[in-house]
Short mmCIF file of C-alpha atoms in Angstrom, two decimals:
data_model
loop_
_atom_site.label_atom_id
_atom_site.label_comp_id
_atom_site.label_asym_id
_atom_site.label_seq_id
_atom_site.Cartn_x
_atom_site.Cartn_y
_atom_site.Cartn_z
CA UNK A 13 128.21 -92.02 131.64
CA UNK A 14 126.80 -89.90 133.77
CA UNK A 15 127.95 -86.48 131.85
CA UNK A 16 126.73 -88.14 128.70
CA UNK A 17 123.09 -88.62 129.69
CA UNK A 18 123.88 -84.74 131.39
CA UNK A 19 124.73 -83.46 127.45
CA UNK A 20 122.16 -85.61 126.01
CA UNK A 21 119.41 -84.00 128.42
CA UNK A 22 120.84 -80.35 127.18
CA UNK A 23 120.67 -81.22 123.63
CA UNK A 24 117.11 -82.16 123.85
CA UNK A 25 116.60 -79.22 126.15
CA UNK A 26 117.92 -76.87 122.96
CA UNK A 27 116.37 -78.79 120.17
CA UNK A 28 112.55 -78.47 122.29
CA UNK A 29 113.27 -74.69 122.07
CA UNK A 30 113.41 -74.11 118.47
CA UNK A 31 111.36 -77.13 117.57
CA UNK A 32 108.17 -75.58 117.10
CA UNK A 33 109.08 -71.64 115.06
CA UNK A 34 105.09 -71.91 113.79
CA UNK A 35 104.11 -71.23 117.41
CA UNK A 36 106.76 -68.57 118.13
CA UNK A 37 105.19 -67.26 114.60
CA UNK A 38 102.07 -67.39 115.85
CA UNK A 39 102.86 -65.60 119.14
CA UNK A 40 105.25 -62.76 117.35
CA UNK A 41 102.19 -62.21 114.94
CA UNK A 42 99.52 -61.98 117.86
CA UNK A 43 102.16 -59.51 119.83
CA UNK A 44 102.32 -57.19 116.36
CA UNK A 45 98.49 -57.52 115.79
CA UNK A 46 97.66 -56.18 119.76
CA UNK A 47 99.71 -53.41 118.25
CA UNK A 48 97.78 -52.52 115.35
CA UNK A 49 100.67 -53.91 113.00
CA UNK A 50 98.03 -55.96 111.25
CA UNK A 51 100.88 -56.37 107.41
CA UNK A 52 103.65 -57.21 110.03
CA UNK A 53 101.32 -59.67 112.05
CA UNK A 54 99.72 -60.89 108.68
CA UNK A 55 103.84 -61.91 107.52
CA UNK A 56 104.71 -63.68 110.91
CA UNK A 57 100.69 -65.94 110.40
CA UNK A 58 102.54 -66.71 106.81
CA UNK A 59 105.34 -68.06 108.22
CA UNK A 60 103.65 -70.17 110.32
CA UNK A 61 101.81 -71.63 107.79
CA UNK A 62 104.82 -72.48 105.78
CA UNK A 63 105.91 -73.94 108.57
CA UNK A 64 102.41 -75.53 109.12
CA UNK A 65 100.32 -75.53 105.70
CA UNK A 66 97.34 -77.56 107.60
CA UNK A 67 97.39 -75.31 110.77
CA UNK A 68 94.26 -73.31 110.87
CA UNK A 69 94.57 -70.75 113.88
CA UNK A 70 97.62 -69.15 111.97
CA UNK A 71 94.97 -68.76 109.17
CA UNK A 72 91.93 -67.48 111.07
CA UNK A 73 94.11 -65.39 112.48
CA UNK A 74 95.66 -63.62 109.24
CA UNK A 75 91.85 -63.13 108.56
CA UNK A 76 91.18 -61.09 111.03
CA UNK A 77 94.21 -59.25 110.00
CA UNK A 78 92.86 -58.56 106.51
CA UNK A 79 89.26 -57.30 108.25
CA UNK A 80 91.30 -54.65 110.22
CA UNK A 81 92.79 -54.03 106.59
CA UNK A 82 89.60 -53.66 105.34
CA UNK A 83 90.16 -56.13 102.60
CA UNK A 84 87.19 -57.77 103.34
CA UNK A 85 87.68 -60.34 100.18
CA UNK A 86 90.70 -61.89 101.74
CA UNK A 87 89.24 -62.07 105.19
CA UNK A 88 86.10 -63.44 103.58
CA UNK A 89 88.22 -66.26 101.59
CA UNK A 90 90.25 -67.12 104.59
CA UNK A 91 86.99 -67.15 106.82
CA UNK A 92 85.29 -69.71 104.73
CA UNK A 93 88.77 -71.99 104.68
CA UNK A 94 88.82 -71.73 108.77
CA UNK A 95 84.73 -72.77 108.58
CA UNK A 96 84.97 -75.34 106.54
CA UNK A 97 87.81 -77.21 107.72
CA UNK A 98 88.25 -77.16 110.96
CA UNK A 99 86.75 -79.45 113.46
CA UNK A 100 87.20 -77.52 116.37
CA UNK A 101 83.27 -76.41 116.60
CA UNK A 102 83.70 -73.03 118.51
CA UNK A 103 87.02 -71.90 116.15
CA UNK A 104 84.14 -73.02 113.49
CA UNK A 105 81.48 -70.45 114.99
CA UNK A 106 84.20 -67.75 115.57
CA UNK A 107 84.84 -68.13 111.49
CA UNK A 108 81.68 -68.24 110.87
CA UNK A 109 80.53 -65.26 113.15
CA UNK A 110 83.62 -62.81 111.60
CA UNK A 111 82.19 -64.08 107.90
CA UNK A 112 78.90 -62.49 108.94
CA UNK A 113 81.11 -59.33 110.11
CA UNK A 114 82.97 -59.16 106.22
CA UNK A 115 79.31 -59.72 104.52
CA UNK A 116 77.37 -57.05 106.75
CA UNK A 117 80.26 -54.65 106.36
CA UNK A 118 80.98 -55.20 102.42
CA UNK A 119 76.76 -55.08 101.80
CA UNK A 120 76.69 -51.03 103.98
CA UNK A 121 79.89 -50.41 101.29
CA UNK A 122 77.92 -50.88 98.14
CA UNK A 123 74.65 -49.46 99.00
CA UNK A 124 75.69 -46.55 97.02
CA UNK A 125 76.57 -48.41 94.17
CA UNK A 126 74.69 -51.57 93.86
CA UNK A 127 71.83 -52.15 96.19
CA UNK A 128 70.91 -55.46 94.64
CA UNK A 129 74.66 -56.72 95.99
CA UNK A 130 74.13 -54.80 99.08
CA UNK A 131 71.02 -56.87 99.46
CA UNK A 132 72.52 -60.32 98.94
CA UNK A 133 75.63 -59.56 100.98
CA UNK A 134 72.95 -58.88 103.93
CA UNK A 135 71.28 -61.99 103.28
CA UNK A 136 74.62 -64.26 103.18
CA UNK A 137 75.23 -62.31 106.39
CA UNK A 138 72.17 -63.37 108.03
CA UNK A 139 72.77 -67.27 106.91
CA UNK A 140 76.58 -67.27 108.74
CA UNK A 141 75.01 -65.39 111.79
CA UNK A 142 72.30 -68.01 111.82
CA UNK A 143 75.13 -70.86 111.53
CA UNK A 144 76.64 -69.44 114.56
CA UNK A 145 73.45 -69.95 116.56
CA UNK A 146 72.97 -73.75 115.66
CA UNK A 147 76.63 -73.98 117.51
CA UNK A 148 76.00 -71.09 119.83
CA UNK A 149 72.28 -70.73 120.31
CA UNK A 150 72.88 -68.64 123.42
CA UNK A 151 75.66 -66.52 121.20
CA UNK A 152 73.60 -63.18 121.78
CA UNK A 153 75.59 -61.33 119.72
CA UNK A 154 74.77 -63.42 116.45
CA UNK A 155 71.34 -62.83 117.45
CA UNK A 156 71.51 -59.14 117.72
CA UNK A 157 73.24 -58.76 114.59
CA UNK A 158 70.41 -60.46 112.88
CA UNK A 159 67.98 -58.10 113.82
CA UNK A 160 70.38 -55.40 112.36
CA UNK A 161 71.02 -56.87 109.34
CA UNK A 162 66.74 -57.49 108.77
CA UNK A 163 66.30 -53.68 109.27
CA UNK A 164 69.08 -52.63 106.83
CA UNK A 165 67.36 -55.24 104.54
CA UNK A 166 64.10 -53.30 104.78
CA UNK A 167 64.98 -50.47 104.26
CA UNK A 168 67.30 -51.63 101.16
CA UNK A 169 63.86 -53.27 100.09
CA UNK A 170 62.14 -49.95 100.41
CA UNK A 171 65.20 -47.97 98.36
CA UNK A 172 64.92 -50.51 95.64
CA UNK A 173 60.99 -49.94 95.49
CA UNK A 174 61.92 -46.34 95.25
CA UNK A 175 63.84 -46.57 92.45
CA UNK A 176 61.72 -48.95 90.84
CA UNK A 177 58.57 -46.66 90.96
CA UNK A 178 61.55 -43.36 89.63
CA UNK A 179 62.18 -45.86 86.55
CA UNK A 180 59.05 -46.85 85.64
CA UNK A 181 57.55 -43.40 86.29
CA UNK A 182 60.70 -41.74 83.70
CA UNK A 183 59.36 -45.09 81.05
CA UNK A 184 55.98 -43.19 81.01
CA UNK A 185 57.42 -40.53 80.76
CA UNK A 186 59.20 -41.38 77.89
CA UNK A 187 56.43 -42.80 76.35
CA UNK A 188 54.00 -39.87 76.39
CA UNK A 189 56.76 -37.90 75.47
CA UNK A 190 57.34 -40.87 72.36
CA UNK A 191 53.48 -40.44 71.44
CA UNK A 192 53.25 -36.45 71.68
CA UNK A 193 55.94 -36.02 68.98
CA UNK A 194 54.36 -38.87 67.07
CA UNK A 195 51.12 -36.92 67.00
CA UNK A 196 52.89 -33.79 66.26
CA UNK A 197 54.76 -35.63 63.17
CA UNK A 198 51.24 -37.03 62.18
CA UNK A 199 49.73 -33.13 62.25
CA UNK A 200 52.10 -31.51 60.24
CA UNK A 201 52.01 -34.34 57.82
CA UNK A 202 48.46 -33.43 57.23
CA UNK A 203 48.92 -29.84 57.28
CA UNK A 204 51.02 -30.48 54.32
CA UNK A 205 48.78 -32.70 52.58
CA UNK A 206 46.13 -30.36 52.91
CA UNK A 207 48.46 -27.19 51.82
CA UNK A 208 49.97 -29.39 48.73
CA UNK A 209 46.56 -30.76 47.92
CA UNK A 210 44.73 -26.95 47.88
CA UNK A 211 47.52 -25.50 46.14
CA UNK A 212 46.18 -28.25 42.79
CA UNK A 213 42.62 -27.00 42.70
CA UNK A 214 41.49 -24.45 39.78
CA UNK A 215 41.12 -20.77 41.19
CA UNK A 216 37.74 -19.57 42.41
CA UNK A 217 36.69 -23.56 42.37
CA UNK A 218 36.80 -24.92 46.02
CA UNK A 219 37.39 -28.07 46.29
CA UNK A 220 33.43 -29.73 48.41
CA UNK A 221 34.54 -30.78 51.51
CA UNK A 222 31.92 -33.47 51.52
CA UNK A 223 33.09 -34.86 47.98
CA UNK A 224 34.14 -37.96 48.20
CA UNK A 225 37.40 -39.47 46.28
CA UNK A 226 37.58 -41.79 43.84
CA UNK A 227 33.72 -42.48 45.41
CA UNK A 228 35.06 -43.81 48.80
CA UNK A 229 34.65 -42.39 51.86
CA UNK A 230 37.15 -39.96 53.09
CA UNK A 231 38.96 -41.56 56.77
CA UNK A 232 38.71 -39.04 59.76
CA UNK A 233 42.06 -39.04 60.44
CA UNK A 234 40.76 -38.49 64.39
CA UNK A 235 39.85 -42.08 63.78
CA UNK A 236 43.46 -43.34 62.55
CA UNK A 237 44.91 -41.61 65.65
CA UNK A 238 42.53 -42.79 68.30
CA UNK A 239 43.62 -46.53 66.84
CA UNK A 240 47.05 -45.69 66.83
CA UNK A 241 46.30 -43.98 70.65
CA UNK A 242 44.61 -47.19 72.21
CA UNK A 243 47.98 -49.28 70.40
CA UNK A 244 50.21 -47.45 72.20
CA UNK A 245 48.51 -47.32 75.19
CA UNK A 246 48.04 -51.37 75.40
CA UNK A 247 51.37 -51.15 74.31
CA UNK A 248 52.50 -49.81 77.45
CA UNK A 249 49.99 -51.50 79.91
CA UNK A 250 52.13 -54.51 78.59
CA UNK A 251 55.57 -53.06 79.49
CA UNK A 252 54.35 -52.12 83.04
CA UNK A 253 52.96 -55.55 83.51
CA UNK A 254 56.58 -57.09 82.40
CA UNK A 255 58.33 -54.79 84.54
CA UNK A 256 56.00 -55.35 87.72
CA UNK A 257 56.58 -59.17 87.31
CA UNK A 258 60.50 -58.15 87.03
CA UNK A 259 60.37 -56.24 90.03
CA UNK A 260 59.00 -58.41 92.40
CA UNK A 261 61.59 -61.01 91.78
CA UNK A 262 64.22 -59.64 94.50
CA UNK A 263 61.48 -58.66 96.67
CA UNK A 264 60.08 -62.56 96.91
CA UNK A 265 63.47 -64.03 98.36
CA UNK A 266 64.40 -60.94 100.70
CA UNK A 267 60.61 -61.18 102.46
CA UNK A 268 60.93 -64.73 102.68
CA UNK A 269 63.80 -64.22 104.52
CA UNK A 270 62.88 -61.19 106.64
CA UNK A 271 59.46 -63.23 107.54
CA UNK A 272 62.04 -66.12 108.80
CA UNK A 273 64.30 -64.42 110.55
CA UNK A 274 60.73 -62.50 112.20
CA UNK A 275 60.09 -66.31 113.55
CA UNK A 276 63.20 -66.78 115.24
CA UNK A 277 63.02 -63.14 116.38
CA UNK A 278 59.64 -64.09 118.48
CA UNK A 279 61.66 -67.36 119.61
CA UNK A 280 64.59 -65.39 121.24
CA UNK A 281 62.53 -62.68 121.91
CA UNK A 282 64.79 -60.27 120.90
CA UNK A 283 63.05 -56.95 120.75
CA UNK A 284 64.26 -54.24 118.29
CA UNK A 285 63.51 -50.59 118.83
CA UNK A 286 64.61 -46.88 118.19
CA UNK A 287 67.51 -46.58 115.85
CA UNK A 288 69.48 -49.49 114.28
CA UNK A 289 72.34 -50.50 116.24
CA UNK A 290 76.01 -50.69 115.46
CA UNK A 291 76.89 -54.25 114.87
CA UNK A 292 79.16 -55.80 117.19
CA UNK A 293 82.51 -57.32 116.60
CA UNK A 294 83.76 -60.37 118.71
CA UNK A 295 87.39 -61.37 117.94
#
């Protein structure tokens, strides 16, 4: 009896030390990510989670895999899983931190390319930031990193002004350029006219310059082009109203924001000064 219970107590023994192979996963994965083996550790978080489909620290964790990848949309995806699910409120702010991490880090990317993306990736960076601070409001980290993210957004804002001023600037540009060679067209129209019309009068009769046709009054043609002048010209007033009005769209929602964030800044009383800081990372 007594060397049945004695095998029984082994078996169980064995069986408790292969039950769980998500947490040995788990553990292999976080022993290859402290390496730097981010694809291997991002493999041993998968089989975890085929071992566990529900688990979520297997999952956060192959996020922050991806972000040392630099595939930020993965991390991103993963992140928002992790935030959204779990109810473990500081995993929650951890998620919800790194998310502000991918956004921040994705907006710098593509402010060579697209600074209207750059500028709502900064914005979405600021909202997961400030979600860490109604967990975490003494998380001063998330607070710093808000400040950052305001001054890149600034001086995004001013770029954008920039280029709006270039563009608008090039339209007039355009325009005057449109008009010139509309006049010139319009001049050598009525050189010709002239030419083809004194080339039809008799020799040695020139034609009265003050002799009316057909006994109307002859049009200046100064007068046809000053008409066709203020046209244009309200023309493009128009045009620069419609693209101010455009312009100021993107502005409205970024300085609502930046005058928000200002608010919470005097709250904390975070002071920003000198050049923009780097923006931390907490894993």
């Amino acid at each position: 009896m007594i060397r049945t219970v004695l095998l029984l107590l082994l078996a169980l023994a064995a069986s408790a030390r292969g039950a769980d192979p998500a947490a040995r996963a788990i553990r292999e994965g976080n022993a290859l990510y402290a390496d730097g083996q981010y694809t291997d550790a991002i493999n041993k978080y998968n089989e975890a989670l085929v071992e566990q489909p529900a688990a979520l620290e297997p999952k956060f964790n192959k996020a922050n895999g991806y972000y040392r990848l630099d595939d930020l949309g993965e991390a991103i995806d993963l992140y928002q899983e992790v935030a959204a699910e779990s109810k473990d409120m500081a995993l929650v702010a951890k998620a919800k931190y790194n998310l502000g991490n991918c956004l921040f880090q994705r907006g710098s990317k593509q402010r060579d390319s697209d600074l209207q993306k750059a500028l709502q990736d900064m914005e979405a960076s600021i909202t997961y930031w400030r979600g860490v601070l109604d967990i975490e409001p003494e998380n001063q980290k998330a607070a710093e990193n808000i400040e950052v993210a305001r001054l890149t957004i600034k001086d995004i804002l001013d770029q954008l002004k920039k280029q709006q001023e270039q563009q608008q600037q090039q339209g007039q540009q355009d325009q005057q350029d449109q008009q010139q060679q509309s006049q010139d067209q319009q001049q050598q129209g009525q050189q010709s006219e002239q030419e083809q019309s004194g080339s039809q009068q008799a020799p040695n009769q020139p034609q009265d310059p003050n002799e009316a046709q057909s006994g109307q009054p002859q049009q200046d043609p100064s007068e046809s082009q000053g008409d066709r002048q203020r046209e244009q010209e309200q023309a493009q007033e128009q045009q620069e109203q419609r693209q101010t009005q455009q312009a100021m769209v993107p502005d409205t929602t970024a300085r609502e924001i930046l005058d928000k964030e200002q608010r919470q800044k005097q709250e904390r009383q975070i002071r920003q000064r000198g050049s923009m800081p780097r923006v931390e990372k907490d894993w």
